[in-house]
Coordinates of C-alpha atoms and ligand atoms in Angstrom, one line a residue:
X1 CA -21.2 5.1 12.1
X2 CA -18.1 5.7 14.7
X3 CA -18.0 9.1 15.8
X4 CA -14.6 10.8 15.4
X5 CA -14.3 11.2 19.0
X6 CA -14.6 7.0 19.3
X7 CA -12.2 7.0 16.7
X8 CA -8.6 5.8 18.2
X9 CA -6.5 8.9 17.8
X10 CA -3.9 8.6 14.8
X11 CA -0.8 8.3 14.7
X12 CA 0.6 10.3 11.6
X13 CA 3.5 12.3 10.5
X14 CA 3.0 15.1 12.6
X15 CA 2.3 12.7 15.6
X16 CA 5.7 10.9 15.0
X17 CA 7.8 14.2 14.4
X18 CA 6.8 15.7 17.9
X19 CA 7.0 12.2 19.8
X20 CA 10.9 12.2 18.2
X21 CA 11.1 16.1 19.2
X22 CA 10.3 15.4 22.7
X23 CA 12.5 12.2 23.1
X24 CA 15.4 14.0 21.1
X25 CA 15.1 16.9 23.9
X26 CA 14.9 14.5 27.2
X27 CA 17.6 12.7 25.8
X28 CA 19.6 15.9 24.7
X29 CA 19.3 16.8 29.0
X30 CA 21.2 14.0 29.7
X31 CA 18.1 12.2 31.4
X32 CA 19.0 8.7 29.8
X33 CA 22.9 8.6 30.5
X34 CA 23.1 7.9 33.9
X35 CA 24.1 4.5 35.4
X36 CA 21.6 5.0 38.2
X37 CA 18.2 6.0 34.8
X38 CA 19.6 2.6 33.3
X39 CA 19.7 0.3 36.3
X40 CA 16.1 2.3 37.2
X41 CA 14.5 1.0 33.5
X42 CA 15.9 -2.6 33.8
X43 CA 14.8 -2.9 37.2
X44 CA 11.5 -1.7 36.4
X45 CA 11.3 -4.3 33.2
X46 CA 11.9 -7.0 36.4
X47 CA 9.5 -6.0 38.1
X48 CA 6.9 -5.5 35.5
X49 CA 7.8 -9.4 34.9
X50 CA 6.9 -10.4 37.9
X51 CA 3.9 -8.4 39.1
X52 CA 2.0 -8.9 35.4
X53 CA 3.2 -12.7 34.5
X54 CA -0.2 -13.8 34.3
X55 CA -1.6 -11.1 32.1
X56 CA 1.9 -11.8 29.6
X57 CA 0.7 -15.2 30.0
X58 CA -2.9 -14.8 28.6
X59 CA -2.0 -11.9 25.8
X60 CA -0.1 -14.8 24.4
X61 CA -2.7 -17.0 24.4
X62 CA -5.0 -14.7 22.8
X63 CA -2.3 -14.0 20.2
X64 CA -1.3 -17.3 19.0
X65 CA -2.6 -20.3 21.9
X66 CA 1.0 -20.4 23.3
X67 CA 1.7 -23.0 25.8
X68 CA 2.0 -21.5 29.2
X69 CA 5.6 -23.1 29.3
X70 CA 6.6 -21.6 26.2
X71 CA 5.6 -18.1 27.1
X72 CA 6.6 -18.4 30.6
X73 CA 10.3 -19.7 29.2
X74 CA 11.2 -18.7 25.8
X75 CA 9.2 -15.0 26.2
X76 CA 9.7 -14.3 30.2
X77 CA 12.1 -15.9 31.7
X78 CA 14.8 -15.4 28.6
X79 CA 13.9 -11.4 28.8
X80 CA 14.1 -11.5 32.6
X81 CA 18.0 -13.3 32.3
X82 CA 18.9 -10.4 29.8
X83 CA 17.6 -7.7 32.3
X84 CA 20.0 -9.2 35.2
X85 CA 22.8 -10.3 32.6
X86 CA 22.8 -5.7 31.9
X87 CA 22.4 -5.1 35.4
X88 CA 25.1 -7.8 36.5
X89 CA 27.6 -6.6 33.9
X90 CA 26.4 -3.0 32.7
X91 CA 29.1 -1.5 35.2
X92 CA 31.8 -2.9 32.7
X93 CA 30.1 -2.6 29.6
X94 CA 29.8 1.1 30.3
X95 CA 33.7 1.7 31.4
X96 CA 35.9 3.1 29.1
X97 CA 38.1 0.5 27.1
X98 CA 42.0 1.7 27.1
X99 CA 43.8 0.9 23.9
X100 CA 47.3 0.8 22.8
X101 CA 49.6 3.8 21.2
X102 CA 51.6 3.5 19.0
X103 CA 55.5 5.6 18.5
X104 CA 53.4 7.9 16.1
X105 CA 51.7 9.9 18.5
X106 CA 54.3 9.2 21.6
X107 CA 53.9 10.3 24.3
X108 CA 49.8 10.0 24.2
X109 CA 47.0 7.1 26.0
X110 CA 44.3 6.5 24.0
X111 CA 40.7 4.4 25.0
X112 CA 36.9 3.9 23.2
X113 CA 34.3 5.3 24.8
X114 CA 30.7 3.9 24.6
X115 CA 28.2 6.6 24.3
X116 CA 24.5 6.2 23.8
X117 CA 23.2 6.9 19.7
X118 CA 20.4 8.9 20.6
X119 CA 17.0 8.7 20.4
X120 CA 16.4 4.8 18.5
X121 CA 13.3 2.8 16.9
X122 CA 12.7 -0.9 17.9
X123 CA 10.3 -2.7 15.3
X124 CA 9.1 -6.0 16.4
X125 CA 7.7 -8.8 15.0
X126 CA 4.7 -11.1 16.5
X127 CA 5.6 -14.5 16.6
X128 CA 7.7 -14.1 20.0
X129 CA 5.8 -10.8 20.3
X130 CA 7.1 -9.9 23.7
X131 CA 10.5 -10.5 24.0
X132 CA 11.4 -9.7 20.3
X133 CA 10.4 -6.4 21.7
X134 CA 11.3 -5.9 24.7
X135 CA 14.9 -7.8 24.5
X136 CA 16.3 -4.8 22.0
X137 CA 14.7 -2.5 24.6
X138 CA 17.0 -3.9 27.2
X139 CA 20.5 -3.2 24.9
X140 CA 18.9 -0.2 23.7
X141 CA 17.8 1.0 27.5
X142 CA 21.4 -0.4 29.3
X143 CA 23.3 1.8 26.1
X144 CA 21.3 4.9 27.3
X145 CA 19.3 5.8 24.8
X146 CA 15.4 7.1 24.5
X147 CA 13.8 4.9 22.7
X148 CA 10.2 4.1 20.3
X149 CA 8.9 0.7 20.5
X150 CA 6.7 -0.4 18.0
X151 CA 5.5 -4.0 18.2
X152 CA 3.4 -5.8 15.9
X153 CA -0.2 -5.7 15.2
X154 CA -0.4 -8.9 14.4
X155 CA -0.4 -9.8 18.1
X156 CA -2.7 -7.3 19.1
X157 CA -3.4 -8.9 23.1
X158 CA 0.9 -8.5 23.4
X159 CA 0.8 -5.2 21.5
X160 CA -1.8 -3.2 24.0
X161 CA -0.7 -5.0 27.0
X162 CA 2.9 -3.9 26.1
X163 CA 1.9 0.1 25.8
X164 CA -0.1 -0.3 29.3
X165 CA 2.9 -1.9 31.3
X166 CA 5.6 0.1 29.7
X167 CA 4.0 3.2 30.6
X168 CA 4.0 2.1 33.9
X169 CA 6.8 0.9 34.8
X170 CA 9.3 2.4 32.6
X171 CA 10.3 6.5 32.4
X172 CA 7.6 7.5 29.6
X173 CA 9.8 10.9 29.5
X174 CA 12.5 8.4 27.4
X175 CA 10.8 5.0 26.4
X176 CA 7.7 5.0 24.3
X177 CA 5.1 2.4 23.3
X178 CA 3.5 3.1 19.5
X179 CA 1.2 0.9 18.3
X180 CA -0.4 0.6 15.2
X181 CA 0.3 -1.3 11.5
X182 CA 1.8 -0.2 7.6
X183 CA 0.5 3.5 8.4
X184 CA 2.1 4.3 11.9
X185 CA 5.1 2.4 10.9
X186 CA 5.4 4.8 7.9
X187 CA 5.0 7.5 10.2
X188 CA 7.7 6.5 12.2
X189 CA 9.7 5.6 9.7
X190 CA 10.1 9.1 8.2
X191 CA 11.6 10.5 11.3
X192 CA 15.1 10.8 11.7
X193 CA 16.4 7.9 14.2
X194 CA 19.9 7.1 15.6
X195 CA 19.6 3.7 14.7
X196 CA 16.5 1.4 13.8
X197 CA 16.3 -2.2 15.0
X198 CA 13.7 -4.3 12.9
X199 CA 13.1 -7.9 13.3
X200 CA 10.9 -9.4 10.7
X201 CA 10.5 -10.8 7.1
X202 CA 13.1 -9.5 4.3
X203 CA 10.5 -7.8 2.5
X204 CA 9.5 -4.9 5.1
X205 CA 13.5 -5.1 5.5
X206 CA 14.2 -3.7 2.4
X207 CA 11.5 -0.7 3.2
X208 CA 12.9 -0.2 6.3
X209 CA 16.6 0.2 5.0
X210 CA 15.4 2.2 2.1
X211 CA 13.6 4.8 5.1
X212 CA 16.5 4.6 7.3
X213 CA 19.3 5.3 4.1
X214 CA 17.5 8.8 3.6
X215 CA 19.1 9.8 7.3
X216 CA 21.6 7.8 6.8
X217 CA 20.1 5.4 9.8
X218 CA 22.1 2.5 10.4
X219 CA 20.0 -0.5 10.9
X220 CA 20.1 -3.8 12.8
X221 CA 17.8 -6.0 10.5
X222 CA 16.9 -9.5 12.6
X223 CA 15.5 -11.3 9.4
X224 CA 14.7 -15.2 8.7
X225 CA 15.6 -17.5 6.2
X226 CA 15.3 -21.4 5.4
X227 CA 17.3 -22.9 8.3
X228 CA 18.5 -26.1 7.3
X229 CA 19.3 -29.6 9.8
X230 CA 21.6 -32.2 8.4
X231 CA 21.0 -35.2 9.9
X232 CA 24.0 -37.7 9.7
X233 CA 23.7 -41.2 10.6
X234 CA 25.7 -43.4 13.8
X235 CA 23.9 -40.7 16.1
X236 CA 21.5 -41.0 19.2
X237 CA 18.7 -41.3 16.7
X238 CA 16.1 -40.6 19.9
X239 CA 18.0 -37.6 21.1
X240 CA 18.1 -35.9 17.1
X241 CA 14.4 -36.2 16.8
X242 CA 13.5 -35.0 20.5
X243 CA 15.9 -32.0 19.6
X244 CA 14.4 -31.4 16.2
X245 CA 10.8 -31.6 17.4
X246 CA 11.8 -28.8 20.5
X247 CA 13.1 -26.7 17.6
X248 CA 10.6 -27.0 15.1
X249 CA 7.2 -27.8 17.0
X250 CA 8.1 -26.7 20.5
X251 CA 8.8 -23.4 19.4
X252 CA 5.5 -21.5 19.0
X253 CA 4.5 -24.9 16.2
X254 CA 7.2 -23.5 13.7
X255 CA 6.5 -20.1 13.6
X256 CA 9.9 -19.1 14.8
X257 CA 12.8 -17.9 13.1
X258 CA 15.9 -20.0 13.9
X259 CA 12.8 -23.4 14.0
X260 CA 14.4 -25.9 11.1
X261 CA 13.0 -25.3 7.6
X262 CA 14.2 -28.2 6.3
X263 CA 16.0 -31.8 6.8
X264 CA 19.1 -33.0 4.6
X265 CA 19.7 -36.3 5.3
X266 CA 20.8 -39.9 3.2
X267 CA 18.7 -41.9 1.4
X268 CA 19.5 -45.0 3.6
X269 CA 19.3 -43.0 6.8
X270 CA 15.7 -41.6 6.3
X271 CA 13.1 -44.2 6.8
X272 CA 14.9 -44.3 10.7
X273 CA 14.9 -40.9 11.1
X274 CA 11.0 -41.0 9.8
X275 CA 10.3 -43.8 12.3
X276 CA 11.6 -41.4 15.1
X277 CA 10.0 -38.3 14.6
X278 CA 6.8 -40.0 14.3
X279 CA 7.2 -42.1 17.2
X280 CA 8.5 -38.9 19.9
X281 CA 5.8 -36.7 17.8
X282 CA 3.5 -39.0 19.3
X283 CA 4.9 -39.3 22.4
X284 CA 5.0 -35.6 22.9
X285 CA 1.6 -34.8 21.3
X286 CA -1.0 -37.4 21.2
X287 CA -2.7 -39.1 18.5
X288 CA -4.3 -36.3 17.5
X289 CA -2.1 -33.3 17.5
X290 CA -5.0 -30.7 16.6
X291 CA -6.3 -31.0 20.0
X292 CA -2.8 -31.0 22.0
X293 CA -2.6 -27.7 24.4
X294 CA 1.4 -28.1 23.6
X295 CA 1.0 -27.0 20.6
X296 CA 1.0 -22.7 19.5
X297 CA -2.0 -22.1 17.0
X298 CA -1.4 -20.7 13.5
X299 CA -0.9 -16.7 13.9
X300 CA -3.9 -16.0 11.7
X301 CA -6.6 -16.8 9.3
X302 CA -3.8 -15.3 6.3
X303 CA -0.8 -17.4 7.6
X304 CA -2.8 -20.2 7.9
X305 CA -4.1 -19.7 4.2
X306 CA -0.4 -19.1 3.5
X307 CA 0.7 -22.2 4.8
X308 CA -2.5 -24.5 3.4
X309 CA -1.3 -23.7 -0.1
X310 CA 2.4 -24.1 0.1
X311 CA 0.5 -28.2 1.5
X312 CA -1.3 -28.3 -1.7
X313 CA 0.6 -27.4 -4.4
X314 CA 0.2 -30.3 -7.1
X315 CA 4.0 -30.6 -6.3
X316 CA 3.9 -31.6 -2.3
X317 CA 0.1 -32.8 -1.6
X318 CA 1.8 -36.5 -1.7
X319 CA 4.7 -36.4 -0.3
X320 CA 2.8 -35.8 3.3
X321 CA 4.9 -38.9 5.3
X322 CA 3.1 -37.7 8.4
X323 CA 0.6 -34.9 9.9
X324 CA -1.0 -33.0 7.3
X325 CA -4.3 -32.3 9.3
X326 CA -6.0 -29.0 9.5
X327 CA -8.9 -27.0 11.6
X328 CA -9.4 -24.2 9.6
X329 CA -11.6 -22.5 12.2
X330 CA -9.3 -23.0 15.1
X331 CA -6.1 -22.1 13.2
X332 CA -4.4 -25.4 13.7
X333 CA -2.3 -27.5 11.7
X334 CA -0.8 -30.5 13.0
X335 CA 2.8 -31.5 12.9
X336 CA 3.3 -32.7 9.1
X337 CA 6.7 -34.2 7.5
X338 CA 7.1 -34.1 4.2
X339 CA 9.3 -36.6 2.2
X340 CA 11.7 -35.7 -1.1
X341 CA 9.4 -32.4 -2.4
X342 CA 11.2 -31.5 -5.1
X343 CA 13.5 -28.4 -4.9
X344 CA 11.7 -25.9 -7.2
X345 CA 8.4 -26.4 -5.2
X346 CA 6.5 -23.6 -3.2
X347 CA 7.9 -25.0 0.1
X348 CA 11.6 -25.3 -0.9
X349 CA 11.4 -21.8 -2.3
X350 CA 10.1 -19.5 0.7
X351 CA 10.4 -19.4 4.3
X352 CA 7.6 -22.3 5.9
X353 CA 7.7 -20.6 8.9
X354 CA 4.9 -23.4 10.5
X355 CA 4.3 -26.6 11.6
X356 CA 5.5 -28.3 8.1
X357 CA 9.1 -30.1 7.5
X358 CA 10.3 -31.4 4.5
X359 CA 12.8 -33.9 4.0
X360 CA 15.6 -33.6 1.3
X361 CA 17.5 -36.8 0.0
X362 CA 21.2 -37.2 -0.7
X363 CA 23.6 -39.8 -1.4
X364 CA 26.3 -38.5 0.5
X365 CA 25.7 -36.8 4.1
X366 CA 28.9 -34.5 2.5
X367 CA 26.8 -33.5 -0.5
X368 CA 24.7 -31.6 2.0
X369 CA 26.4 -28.6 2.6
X370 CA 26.2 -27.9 -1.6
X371 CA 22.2 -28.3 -1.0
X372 CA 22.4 -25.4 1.1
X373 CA 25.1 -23.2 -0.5
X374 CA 23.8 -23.9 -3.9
X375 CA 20.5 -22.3 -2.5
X376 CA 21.6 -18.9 -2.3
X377 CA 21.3 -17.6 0.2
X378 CA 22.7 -17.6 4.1
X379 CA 19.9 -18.9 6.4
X380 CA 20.0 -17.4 9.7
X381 CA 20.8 -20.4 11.6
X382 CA 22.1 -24.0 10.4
X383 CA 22.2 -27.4 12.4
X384 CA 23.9 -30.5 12.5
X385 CA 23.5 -33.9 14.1
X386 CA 26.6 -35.9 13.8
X387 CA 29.3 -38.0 15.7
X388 CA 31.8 -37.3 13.0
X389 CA 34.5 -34.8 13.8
X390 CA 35.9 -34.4 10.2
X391 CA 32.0 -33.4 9.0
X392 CA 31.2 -31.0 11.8
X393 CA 34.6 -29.4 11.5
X394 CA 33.5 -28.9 7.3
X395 CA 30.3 -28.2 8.3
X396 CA 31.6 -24.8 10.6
X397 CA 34.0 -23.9 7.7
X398 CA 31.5 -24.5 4.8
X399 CA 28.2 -23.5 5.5
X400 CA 27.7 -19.4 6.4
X401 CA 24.9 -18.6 8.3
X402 CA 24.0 -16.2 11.3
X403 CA 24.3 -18.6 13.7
X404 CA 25.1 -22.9 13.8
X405 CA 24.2 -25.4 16.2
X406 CA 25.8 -29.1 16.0
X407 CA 23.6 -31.8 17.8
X408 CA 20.9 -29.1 18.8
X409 CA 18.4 -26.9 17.1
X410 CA 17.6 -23.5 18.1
X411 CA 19.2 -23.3 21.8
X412 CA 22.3 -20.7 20.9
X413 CA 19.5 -18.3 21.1
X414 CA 20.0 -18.9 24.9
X415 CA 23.8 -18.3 24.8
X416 CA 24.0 -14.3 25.8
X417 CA 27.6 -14.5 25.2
X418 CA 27.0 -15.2 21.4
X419 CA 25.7 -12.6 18.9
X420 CA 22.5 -13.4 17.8
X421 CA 22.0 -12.1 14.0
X422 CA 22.0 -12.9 10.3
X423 CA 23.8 -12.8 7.5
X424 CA 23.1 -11.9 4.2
X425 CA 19.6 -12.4 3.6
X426 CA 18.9 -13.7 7.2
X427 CA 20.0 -9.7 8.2
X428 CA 22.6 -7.9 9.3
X429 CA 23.8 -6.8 13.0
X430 CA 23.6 -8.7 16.4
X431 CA 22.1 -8.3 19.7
X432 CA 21.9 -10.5 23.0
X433 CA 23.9 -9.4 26.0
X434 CA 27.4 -7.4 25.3
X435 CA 26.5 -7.5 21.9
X436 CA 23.1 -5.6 22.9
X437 CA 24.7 -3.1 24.5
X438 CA 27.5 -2.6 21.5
X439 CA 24.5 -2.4 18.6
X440 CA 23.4 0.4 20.4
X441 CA 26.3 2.3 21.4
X442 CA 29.0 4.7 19.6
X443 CA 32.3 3.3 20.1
X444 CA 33.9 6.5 20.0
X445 CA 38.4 6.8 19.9
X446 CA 39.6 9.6 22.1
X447 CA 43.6 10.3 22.0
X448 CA 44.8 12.0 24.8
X449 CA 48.0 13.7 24.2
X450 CA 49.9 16.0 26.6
X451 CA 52.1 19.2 25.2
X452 CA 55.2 17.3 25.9
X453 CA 57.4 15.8 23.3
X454 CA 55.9 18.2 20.5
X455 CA 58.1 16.4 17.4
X456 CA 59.1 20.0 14.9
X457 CA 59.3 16.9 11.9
X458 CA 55.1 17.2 11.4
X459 CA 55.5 20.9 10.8
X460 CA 56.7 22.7 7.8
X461 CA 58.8 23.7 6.2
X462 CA 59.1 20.2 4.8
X463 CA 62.1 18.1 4.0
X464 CA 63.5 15.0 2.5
X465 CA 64.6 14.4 6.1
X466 CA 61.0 14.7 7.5
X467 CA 59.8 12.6 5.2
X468 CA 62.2 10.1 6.1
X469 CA 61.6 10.4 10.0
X470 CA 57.9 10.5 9.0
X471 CA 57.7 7.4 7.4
X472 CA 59.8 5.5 9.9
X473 CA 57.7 7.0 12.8
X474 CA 54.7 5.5 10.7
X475 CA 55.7 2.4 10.4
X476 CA 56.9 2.0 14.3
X477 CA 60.2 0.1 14.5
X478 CA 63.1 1.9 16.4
X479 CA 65.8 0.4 13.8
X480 CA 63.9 2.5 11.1
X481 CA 63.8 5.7 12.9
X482 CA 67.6 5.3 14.0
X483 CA 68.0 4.7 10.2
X484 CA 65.9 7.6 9.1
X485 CA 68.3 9.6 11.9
X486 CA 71.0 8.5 10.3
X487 CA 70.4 9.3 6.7
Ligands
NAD1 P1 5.2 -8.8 11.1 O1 4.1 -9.0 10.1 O2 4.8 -8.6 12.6 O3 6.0 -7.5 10.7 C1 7.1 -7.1 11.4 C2 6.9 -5.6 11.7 O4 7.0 -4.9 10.4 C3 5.6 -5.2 12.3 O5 5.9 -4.4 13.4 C4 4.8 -4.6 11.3 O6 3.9 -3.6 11.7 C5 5.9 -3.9 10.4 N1 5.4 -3.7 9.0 C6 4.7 -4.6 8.3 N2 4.5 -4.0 7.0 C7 5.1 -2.9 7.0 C8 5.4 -1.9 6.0 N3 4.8 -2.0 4.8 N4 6.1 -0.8 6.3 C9 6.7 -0.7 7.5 N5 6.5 -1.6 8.5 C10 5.8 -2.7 8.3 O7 6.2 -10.0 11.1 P2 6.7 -10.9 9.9 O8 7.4 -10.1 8.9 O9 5.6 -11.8 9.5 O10 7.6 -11.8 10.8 C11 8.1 -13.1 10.4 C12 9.4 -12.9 9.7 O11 10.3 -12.4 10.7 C13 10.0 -14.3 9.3 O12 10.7 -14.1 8.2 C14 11.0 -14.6 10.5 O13 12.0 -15.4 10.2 C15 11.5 -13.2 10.8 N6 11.9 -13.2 12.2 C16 13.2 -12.9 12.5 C17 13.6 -12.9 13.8 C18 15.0 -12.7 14.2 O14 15.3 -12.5 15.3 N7 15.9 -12.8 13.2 C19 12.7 -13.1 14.8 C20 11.3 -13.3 14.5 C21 10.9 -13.3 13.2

């Protein structure tokens, strides 16, 4: 039996109220407002980057078989352009923003001031395990705040690599590494944060909204969703399935939140559209995908269990148009397409989040956009492959979700000067550059006012007059206030 000293030390209630105690008290002496503490921490991220790139490299491999180029890309280089896009602008994000007065409080200059929450909670998910925990870190840090990050268990290898480094090159006084599962994210949920940023499924979204509404928390929930592509016809057929296959396969095989969930295209179009993600699949992965080193691994023995059923419900099994093989022991499962599963099947009814895409038959490329509002529910990112400017015009009006992409799947993650965030049931809140450093600020309205020009019509004793002269000072026009003057 373990001994209890062997025993990794818990992490409990008591354990989460004093780490929040100390952090509330560093932050309280000021130690995380400074430009000069910021620009320390996201230089010290940089450098982190670069001196440990091949240890990132092989957590991620343990975690889920990434492909070097995805880790060193999607997880590495994206957090390292967010570190210099804060340091680059964080000068200006930090300055105070002047804002128009109105005749009301004449003569008076008024501007909103960013000032860091507090002390705030990062939970992160394990599919892009180290920059979906480190990128809120970056707003969070270039905002000021002292911060808890608690990534996910799930990739243990990012997980305990993340603690070591952080605590090294970061100021442990402010930013904190806790890892652990459902029991240490209790504990840290109990505590009273500033503000909470959680990135995974909609389930633990609802707990973590229902912790943070007992402090009255706000919360920035990065959830997921069924992300829909429509593909129209008269387009560069090559291009849409190269583009598709990045999204969906190329990013960590599927297990990403903005990868397509789903294809909507015509009856007539989809035997081409087939043809071409077969053929570039092929192209990019070999005949047999299962032993391609492009290609992530399934998280774990549970997802991939997860995954193996939504293949074989009774409803599915034979509508496999391509793919469909699986190595249980080595956690793969090869690209798979799916033709016309019916709409109240396992797959059309839950997130895939994996290497399987179904594809959805209409009559009318138009009738589309009803599949997906008729669904429900706002999917955190939609995307559209069409020539047509009429359809892509409807298709920005009518379909709401976090985030669209027309003739491209998943790149607006990329685009720091666009919130990243969902809507609805894909979440609530944004992040990525400006919008990083806005989730986790105050925007706080300070009035200044000298004691010149002190109007006697706001004090009593009251009068029909004042009223008036009230009024027309309310509503700002000159001609009103002459009125008023007039009687
Ligand atoms: P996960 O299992 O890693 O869980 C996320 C976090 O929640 C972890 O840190 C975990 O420890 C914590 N957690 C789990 N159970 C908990 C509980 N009972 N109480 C408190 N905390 C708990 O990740 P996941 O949920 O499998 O992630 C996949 C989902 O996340 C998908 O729906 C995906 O679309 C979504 N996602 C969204 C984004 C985004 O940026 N919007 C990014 C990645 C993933």
């Amino acid at each position: 039996m373990e001994s209890e000293e062997m025993k990794k030390p818990v992490f409990d209630q008591e354990a989460g109220s004093l780490l929040v105690k100390e952090l509330r008290a560093n932050f309280a002496a000021g130690k995380t407002r400074s430009y000069d503490w910021r620009v320390a921490q996201l230089k010290g991220m940089i450098k982190m980057m670069e001196d440990h790139e091949p240890e990132i490299l092989t957590a991620l491999r343990d975690d889920l078989s990434k492909p070097e180029l995805e880790s060193s890309i999607y997880e590495i280089a994206l957090l390292k352009n967010s570190c210099v896009l804060a340091l680059k602008e964080l000068k200006q994000w930090m300055m105070p923003e002047k804002a128009k007065t109105s005749l009301t409080t004449f003569p008076s200059s008024a501007e909103t001031v960013s000032e860091p929450l507090g002390v705030v909670l990062i939970i992160s998910a394990w599919n892009f395990p180290f920059l979906l925990s480190l990128d809120p870190v970056v707003g969070a840090i270039a905002a000021g705040n002292a911060i808890v990050l608690k990534p996910s268990e799930i990739a243990p290898a990012t997980s305990s690599l993340l603690v070591r480094l952080v605590g090294q090159y970061l100021d442990s006084s402010c930013i904190r590494v806790v890892e652990g599962a459902v029991p240490e994210t209790s504990a840290l949920l109990d505590q009273k944060w500033d503000k909470i940023l959680y990135t995974g499924n909609g389930r633990i979204g609802r707990i973590v909204m229902a912790a943070a509404a007992k402090h009255l928390t706000p919360v920035v929930l990065e959830l997921g969703g069924k992300c829909p592509v429509i593909v129209d016809s008269g387009i560069n057929l090559r291009v849409t399935a190269r583009r598709i296959i990045m999204g969906k396969w190329g990013c960590n095989n599927g297990q990403a939140c903005i990868s397509p969930d789903y294809i909507i295209t015509t009856k007539d179009y989809t035997p081409k559209l087939v043809d071409a993600l077969k053929h570039e699949l092929e192209q990019f992965y070999g005949k047999n995908p299962l032993e391609s080193k492009d290609l992530s691994r399934i998280v774990n023995s549970n997802h991939f269990a997860r995954l193996s059923k939504l293949l074989d419900d009774d409803k599915v099994s034979g509508k496999i148009v391509h793919g469909g093989a699986r190595d249980k022991t080595n956690l793969k499962i090869a690209p798979t397409i799916l033709l016309d599963v019916p709409r109240d099947s396992l797959i059309m009814n839950e997130e895939i989040f994996g290497p399987l895409l179904p594809i959805i038959t209409v009559d009318k490329v138009e009738d589309s956009f009803n599949v997906i509002n008729s669904s429900g529910t706002k999917p955190l990112a939609a995307y559209l492959f069409s020539n047509n400017k009429k359809l892509k015009e409807q298709f920005v009006v009518t379909v709401s979700a976090g985030g669209l992409v027309v003739n491209d799947t998943a790149v607006h993650l990329a685009v720091h000067s666009l919130p990243f965030g969902g809507v609805g049931e894909s979440g609530m809140g944004a992040y990525h550059g400006k919008f990083s450093f806005d989730t986790f600020s105050h925007k706080k309205a300070v009035l200044y006012r000298s004691f010149a020009g002190d109007a006697p019509l706001r004090y009593p004793p009251y009068t029909s007059k004042k009223i008036r002269l009230m009024k027309a000072f309310l509503g700002g026009s000159i001609v009103g206030i002459i009125r008023a003057l007039l009687g």
